[in-house]
Coordinates of N, CA, C and O in Angstrom, one line a residue:
X1 N 56.2 -1.9 18.1 CA 57.5 -1.5 18.7 C 58.2 -2.7 19.2 O 57.7 -3.5 19.9
X2 N 59.5 -2.9 18.8 CA 60.3 -4.0 19.2 C 61.0 -3.6 20.5 O 61.8 -2.6 20.6
X3 N 60.9 -4.4 21.6 CA 61.7 -4.2 22.8 C 62.8 -5.2 22.9 O 62.6 -6.4 22.7
X4 N 64.0 -4.8 23.2 CA 65.1 -5.7 23.3 C 65.8 -5.2 24.7 O 65.5 -4.2 25.3
X5 N 66.8 -6.0 25.1 CA 67.4 -5.6 26.4 C 68.8 -4.9 26.0 O 69.5 -5.5 25.1
X6 N 69.1 -4.0 26.8 CA 70.4 -3.3 26.6 C 71.5 -4.1 27.3 O 71.3 -5.1 27.9
X7 N 72.8 -3.6 27.1 CA 74.0 -4.4 27.7 C 73.9 -4.5 29.1 O 74.6 -5.5 29.7
X8 N 73.2 -3.7 29.9 CA 73.1 -3.9 31.4 C 71.8 -4.4 31.8 O 71.4 -4.3 33.0
X9 N 71.0 -4.9 30.9 CA 69.7 -5.5 31.2 C 68.5 -4.7 31.2 O 67.4 -5.1 31.3
X10 N 68.7 -3.4 31.0 CA 67.5 -2.4 31.0 C 66.8 -2.5 29.6 O 67.5 -2.4 28.6
X11 N 65.5 -2.5 29.5 CA 64.9 -2.5 28.2 C 65.1 -1.1 27.6 O 65.1 -0.1 28.3
X12 N 65.2 -1.1 26.2 CA 65.2 0.2 25.5 C 64.5 0.0 24.2 O 64.4 -1.1 23.6
X13 N 64.1 1.1 23.6 CA 63.4 1.1 22.4 C 64.5 1.1 21.3 O 65.2 2.0 21.2
X14 N 64.4 0.0 20.4 CA 65.4 -0.1 19.3 C 65.5 1.0 18.5 O 66.6 1.4 17.9
X15 N 64.5 1.8 18.2 CA 64.4 2.9 17.3 C 65.3 4.1 17.8 O 65.7 4.9 17.0
X16 N 65.4 4.3 19.1 CA 66.1 5.4 19.6 C 67.5 5.0 20.4 O 68.1 5.9 21.0
X17 N 67.9 3.8 20.2 CA 69.2 3.4 20.7 C 70.4 3.8 19.9 O 70.4 3.7 18.7
X18 N 71.3 4.5 20.6 CA 72.6 4.9 20.1 C 73.5 3.6 20.3 O 73.7 3.2 21.4
X19 N 74.1 3.2 19.2 CA 74.9 1.9 19.3 C 76.1 2.1 20.3 O 76.7 3.1 20.4
X20 N 76.3 1.0 21.1 CA 77.5 1.0 21.9 C 78.7 0.8 21.1 O 78.6 0.5 19.9
X21 N 79.8 1.1 21.7 CA 81.1 0.9 21.0 C 81.9 -0.2 21.8 O 81.8 -0.2 22.9
X22 N 82.6 -1.0 21.1 CA 83.5 -2.1 21.7 C 84.9 -1.7 21.3 O 85.2 -1.4 20.1
X23 N 85.7 -1.8 22.3 CA 87.2 -1.6 22.1 C 87.8 -2.9 22.6 O 87.6 -3.4 23.7
X24 N 88.7 -3.5 21.6 CA 89.4 -4.7 21.9 C 90.8 -4.4 21.8 O 91.4 -4.1 20.8
X25 N 91.6 -4.5 23.0 CA 93.0 -4.3 23.0 C 93.6 -5.7 22.7 O 93.4 -6.6 23.6
X26 N 94.3 -5.8 21.7 CA 94.9 -7.1 21.3 C 96.3 -7.1 21.8 O 97.2 -6.3 21.3
X27 N 96.7 -8.0 22.8 CA 98.0 -8.0 23.4 C 98.8 -9.2 23.0 O 98.2 -10.4 23.3
X28 N 99.9 -9.1 22.6 CA 100.8 -10.3 22.3 C 101.6 -10.6 23.6 O 102.2 -9.6 24.1
X29 N 101.4 -11.7 24.2 CA 102.0 -11.9 25.5 C 102.8 -13.2 25.5 O 102.1 -14.3 25.2
X30 N 104.0 -13.2 25.6 CA 104.8 -14.4 25.6 C 104.4 -15.3 26.7 O 104.0 -14.8 27.8
X31 N 104.6 -16.6 26.6 CA 104.1 -17.6 27.5 C 104.5 -17.3 29.0 O 103.9 -17.4 29.9
X32 N 105.9 -16.9 29.1 CA 106.5 -16.7 30.4 C 105.9 -15.4 31.0 O 106.2 -15.1 32.2
X33 N 105.1 -14.6 30.3 CA 104.6 -13.3 30.9 C 103.1 -13.4 31.2 O 102.5 -12.5 31.6
X34 N 102.4 -14.6 30.8 CA 101.0 -14.7 31.0 C 100.6 -14.5 32.4 O 99.7 -13.8 32.7
X35 N 101.2 -15.1 33.4 CA 100.9 -15.0 34.7 C 101.0 -13.6 35.2 O 100.1 -13.1 35.9
X36 N 102.1 -12.9 34.8 CA 102.3 -11.5 35.2 C 101.1 -10.6 34.6 O 100.6 -9.8 35.4
X37 N 100.7 -10.8 33.4 CA 99.6 -10.1 32.8 C 98.4 -10.3 33.6 O 97.7 -9.3 34.0
X38 N 98.0 -11.5 33.8 CA 96.7 -11.8 34.5 C 96.8 -11.3 36.0 O 95.8 -10.8 36.5
X39 N 97.9 -11.4 36.7 CA 98.0 -10.8 38.0 C 97.8 -9.4 38.0 O 97.2 -8.7 38.9
X40 N 98.4 -8.7 37.0 CA 98.2 -7.2 36.9 C 96.8 -6.8 36.7 O 96.3 -5.9 37.3
X41 N 96.1 -7.5 35.8 CA 94.7 -7.3 35.6 C 93.9 -7.6 36.8 O 93.0 -6.9 37.3
X42 N 94.2 -8.7 37.6 CA 93.5 -9.0 38.8 C 93.6 -8.0 39.9 O 92.7 -7.7 40.7
X43 N 94.8 -7.3 39.9 CA 95.1 -6.3 41.0 C 94.9 -4.9 40.5 O 95.2 -4.0 41.2
X44 N 94.3 -4.7 39.3 CA 94.1 -3.3 38.8 C 93.2 -2.5 39.7 O 92.4 -3.1 40.5
X45 N 93.2 -1.2 39.6 CA 92.5 -0.4 40.4 C 90.9 -0.4 40.3 O 90.2 0.1 41.1
X46 N 90.5 -1.1 39.3 CA 89.0 -1.2 39.0 C 88.4 0.1 38.6 O 87.2 0.3 38.9
X47 N 89.1 1.1 38.2 CA 88.6 2.4 37.9 C 87.7 2.3 36.7 O 86.6 3.2 36.7
X48 N 87.8 1.4 35.8 CA 87.0 1.3 34.6 C 85.5 0.9 35.0 O 84.6 1.6 34.4
X49 N 85.3 0.2 36.1 CA 83.9 -0.1 36.4 C 83.1 1.0 36.9 O 81.8 1.0 36.7
X50 N 83.7 2.1 37.4 CA 82.9 3.2 37.9 C 83.0 4.3 36.8 O 82.5 5.5 37.1
X51 N 83.6 4.2 35.7 CA 83.7 5.2 34.7 C 82.3 5.4 34.0 O 81.6 4.5 33.6
X52 N 82.0 6.6 33.7 CA 80.7 7.0 33.1 C 80.7 6.4 31.7 O 81.7 6.5 31.0
X53 N 79.7 5.7 31.4 CA 79.5 5.1 30.0 C 80.1 3.7 29.9 O 79.9 3.0 28.8
X54 N 80.8 3.2 30.9 CA 81.3 1.9 30.9 C 80.2 0.8 30.9 O 79.3 1.0 31.8
X55 N 80.3 -0.2 30.2 CA 79.2 -1.2 30.1 C 79.7 -2.7 30.4 O 79.0 -3.4 31.0
X56 N 81.0 -3.0 30.0 CA 81.4 -4.4 30.2 C 82.9 -4.5 30.0 O 83.6 -3.7 29.3
X57 N 83.6 -5.5 30.7 CA 84.9 -5.7 30.6 C 85.2 -7.3 30.6 O 84.5 -7.9 31.4
X58 N 86.1 -7.7 29.8 CA 86.6 -9.1 29.9 C 88.0 -9.2 29.5 O 88.4 -8.6 28.5
X59 N 88.8 -10.0 30.1 CA 90.1 -10.4 29.8 C 90.0 -11.8 29.2 O 89.7 -12.6 30.0
X60 N 90.4 -11.9 28.0 CA 90.3 -13.3 27.3 C 91.6 -13.9 27.2 O 92.5 -13.3 26.4
X61 N 91.9 -15.1 27.7 CA 93.1 -15.8 27.7 C 93.0 -16.7 26.4 O 92.0 -17.4 26.2
X62 N 94.1 -16.7 25.6 CA 94.2 -17.7 24.5 C 94.2 -19.2 25.0 O 94.8 -19.5 26.0
X63 N 93.5 -20.0 24.3 CA 93.4 -21.4 24.7 C 94.5 -22.2 23.9 O 95.1 -23.1 24.4
X64 N 94.5 -22.0 22.6 CA 95.5 -22.7 21.7 C 95.8 -21.9 20.4 O 95.0 -21.1 20.0
X65 N 97.0 -22.1 19.9 CA 97.3 -21.6 18.6 C 97.7 -20.1 18.5 O 98.0 -19.6 17.4
X66 N 97.7 -19.4 19.7 CA 98.2 -18.0 19.6 C 98.6 -17.6 21.0 O 98.4 -18.2 22.0
X67 N 99.4 -16.5 21.0 CA 99.9 -15.9 22.2 C 99.2 -14.6 22.4 O 99.6 -13.7 23.1
X68 N 98.0 -14.4 21.9 CA 97.3 -13.1 21.9 C 96.2 -13.2 22.9 O 95.3 -14.0 22.9
X69 N 96.2 -12.2 23.8 CA 95.1 -12.0 24.8 C 94.3 -10.9 24.2 O 94.7 -10.0 23.4
X70 N 93.0 -10.9 24.5 CA 92.1 -9.9 24.1 C 91.5 -9.2 25.4 O 91.0 -9.9 26.2
X71 N 91.6 -7.8 25.4 CA 91.0 -7.1 26.5 C 89.7 -6.4 25.9 O 89.9 -5.5 25.1
X72 N 88.6 -7.0 26.3 CA 87.3 -6.5 25.6 C 86.6 -5.5 26.6 O 86.4 -5.8 27.8
X73 N 86.3 -4.4 26.0 CA 85.5 -3.4 26.8 C 84.4 -2.9 25.9 O 84.6 -2.7 24.8
X74 N 83.3 -2.6 26.6 CA 82.1 -2.1 25.8 C 81.7 -0.7 26.5 O 81.6 -0.7 27.7
X75 N 81.4 0.3 25.6 CA 81.1 1.6 26.2 C 79.9 2.1 25.5 O 79.5 1.7 24.4
X76 N 79.1 3.0 26.2 CA 78.0 3.7 25.7 C 78.2 4.3 24.5 O 77.4 4.3 23.5
X77 N 79.4 5.0 24.4 CA 79.8 5.8 23.2 C 81.2 6.1 23.1 O 81.9 5.8 24.1
X78 N 81.7 6.6 22.0 CA 83.2 6.9 21.9 C 83.7 7.9 22.9 O 84.8 7.8 23.3
X79 N 82.8 8.9 23.2 CA 83.2 10.0 24.1 C 83.5 9.4 25.5 O 84.4 9.8 26.1
X80 N 82.7 8.4 25.9 CA 82.9 7.8 27.2 C 84.2 7.1 27.2 O 85.0 7.1 28.3
X81 N 84.5 6.4 26.2 CA 85.8 5.6 26.1 C 87.0 6.6 26.0 O 88.0 6.4 26.8
X82 N 87.0 7.7 25.3 CA 88.0 8.6 25.3 C 88.2 9.4 26.6 O 89.3 9.6 27.0
X83 N 87.1 9.6 27.4 CA 87.2 10.3 28.6 C 87.9 9.3 29.6 O 88.8 9.8 30.4
X84 N 87.7 8.0 29.5 CA 88.4 7.1 30.4 C 89.8 6.9 30.0 O 90.7 6.9 30.8
X85 N 90.1 6.9 28.7 CA 91.5 6.9 28.2 C 92.3 8.1 28.6 O 93.5 7.9 29.1
X86 N 91.8 9.2 28.7 CA 92.5 10.5 29.0 C 92.5 10.7 30.6 O 93.3 11.5 31.1
X87 N 91.7 10.0 31.4 CA 91.6 10.2 32.7 C 92.1 9.0 33.5 O 93.3 8.8 33.7
X88 N 91.2 8.1 34.0 CA 91.5 7.0 34.9 C 92.6 6.0 34.2 O 93.5 5.6 34.9
X89 N 92.5 5.7 32.9 CA 93.4 4.7 32.3 C 94.8 5.3 32.3 O 95.8 4.6 32.6
X90 N 94.9 6.6 31.9 CA 96.2 7.2 31.8 C 96.9 7.2 33.2 O 98.0 7.0 33.3
X91 N 96.1 7.6 34.2 CA 96.6 7.7 35.5 C 97.1 6.3 36.0 O 98.2 6.2 36.6
X92 N 96.3 5.3 35.7 CA 96.6 3.9 36.2 C 97.9 3.4 35.5 O 98.7 2.7 36.2
X93 N 98.2 3.8 34.2 CA 99.3 3.3 33.6 C 100.6 4.2 33.8 O 101.7 3.9 33.3
X94 N 100.5 5.2 34.6 CA 101.7 6.0 35.0 C 102.3 5.6 36.3 O 103.2 6.2 36.8
X95 N 101.6 4.6 36.9 CA 102.1 4.2 38.3 C 103.4 3.6 38.3 O 103.9 3.3 37.2
X96 N 104.0 3.5 39.4 CA 105.3 2.9 39.6 C 105.2 1.6 40.4 O 104.2 1.4 41.2
X97 N 106.1 0.7 40.1 CA 106.1 -0.6 40.8 C 107.0 -0.6 42.0 O 107.4 0.4 42.4
X98 N 107.4 -1.8 42.4 CA 108.3 -1.9 43.6 C 109.7 -1.3 43.1 O 110.1 -1.4 42.0
X99 N 110.3 -0.6 44.1 CA 111.6 0.0 43.8 C 111.5 1.3 43.1 O 112.5 1.9 42.7
X100 N 110.2 1.8 43.0 CA 110.0 3.1 42.4 C 110.1 3.2 40.9 O 110.3 4.3 40.4
X101 N 110.2 2.1 40.2 CA 110.3 2.1 38.8 C 109.0 1.6 38.2 O 108.4 0.7 38.8
X102 N 108.7 2.0 36.9 CA 107.6 1.4 36.2 C 107.9 0.0 35.9 O 109.0 -0.3 35.4
X103 N 106.9 -0.9 36.1 CA 107.2 -2.3 35.7 C 107.3 -2.5 34.2 O 106.6 -1.7 33.5
X104 N 108.0 -3.5 33.8 CA 108.2 -3.8 32.4 C 106.9 -4.4 31.8 O 106.3 -5.1 32.5
X105 N 106.5 -3.9 30.7 CA 105.2 -4.4 30.2 C 105.2 -5.9 30.0 O 106.2 -6.5 29.6
X106 N 104.1 -6.5 30.3 CA 104.0 -8.0 30.1 C 103.8 -8.4 28.6 O 104.1 -9.4 28.1
X107 N 103.1 -7.5 27.9 CA 102.9 -7.7 26.4 C 104.0 -7.1 25.6 O 104.7 -6.1 25.9
X108 N 104.3 -7.8 24.5 CA 105.3 -7.3 23.6 C 104.8 -6.5 22.5 O 105.5 -5.8 21.7
X109 N 103.4 -6.5 22.2 CA 102.8 -5.7 21.2 C 101.4 -5.4 21.7 O 100.8 -6.3 22.4
X110 N 100.8 -4.4 21.1 CA 99.4 -4.0 21.5 C 98.8 -3.3 20.3 O 99.4 -2.4 19.7
X111 N 97.6 -3.7 20.0 CA 96.8 -3.1 18.9 C 95.4 -2.8 19.4 O 94.8 -3.7 20.0
X112 N 94.8 -1.7 19.1 CA 93.4 -1.4 19.5 C 92.5 -1.5 18.3 O 92.7 -0.9 17.3
X113 N 91.5 -2.5 18.5 CA 90.4 -2.6 17.5 C 89.2 -1.9 18.0 O 88.9 -1.9 19.2
X114 N 88.4 -1.2 17.1 CA 87.2 -0.5 17.4 C 86.1 -1.0 16.6 O 86.2 -1.2 15.4
X115 N 85.0 -1.2 17.3 CA 83.7 -1.7 16.6 C 82.5 -0.9 17.2 O 82.5 -0.4 18.3
X116 N 81.4 -0.8 16.3 CA 80.2 -0.4 16.8 C 79.3 -1.6 16.9 O 79.3 -2.5 16.0
X117 N 78.4 -1.7 17.9 CA 77.5 -2.8 18.0 C 76.3 -2.4 17.1 O 75.6 -1.4 17.3
X118 N 76.0 -3.3 16.1 CA 74.9 -3.0 15.2 C 73.8 -4.0 15.4 O 72.7 -3.8 14.9
X119 N 74.1 -5.2 16.0 CA 73.1 -6.2 16.3 C 73.5 -6.9 17.7 O 74.7 -7.0 17.9
X120 N 72.6 -7.3 18.4 CA 72.9 -8.1 19.6 C 71.7 -9.0 20.0 O 70.6 -8.8 19.4
X121 N 72.0 -10.0 20.7 CA 71.0 -10.9 21.2 C 71.3 -11.4 22.5 O 72.5 -11.4 23.0
X122 N 70.2 -11.7 23.3 CA 70.4 -12.2 24.7 C 69.6 -13.5 24.7 O 68.7 -13.7 23.9
X123 N 69.9 -14.4 25.7 CA 69.1 -15.6 25.8 C 67.6 -15.2 26.0 O 67.3 -14.2 26.6
X124 N 66.7 -16.0 25.4 CA 65.3 -15.8 25.5 C 64.9 -15.8 27.0 O 65.4 -16.7 27.7
X125 N 64.1 -14.9 27.4 CA 63.6 -14.9 28.8 C 64.5 -14.1 29.7 O 64.2 -13.9 30.8
X126 N 65.6 -13.6 29.2 CA 66.5 -12.8 30.0 C 66.1 -11.4 30.1 O 65.3 -10.8 29.4

């Protein structure tokens, strides 16, 4: 039997593992809006961290050659992601800013990519 480590570090049997799903929100962010986007993510409500089935979050800033940010989240299954989308995420994006109005989006475009994890590796000894 092959033992590997799951996304949160707990060992699991490879034969009975249901693959995690990865959702990557691809955001086109003009240079003048980068700071705004990063501040909004830094001050977010952190509801995703306590969502059932949530495994990982990263906001990836482009280094060169693109104005595209990647918002990487990993979920136990598609159902967990959908529950978050319909609950905490929806509520968080309906909020209002200063002056009682919704703030203008920092991104000019957004695309959602979906993946299943079919292989993974961790550092040896981890």
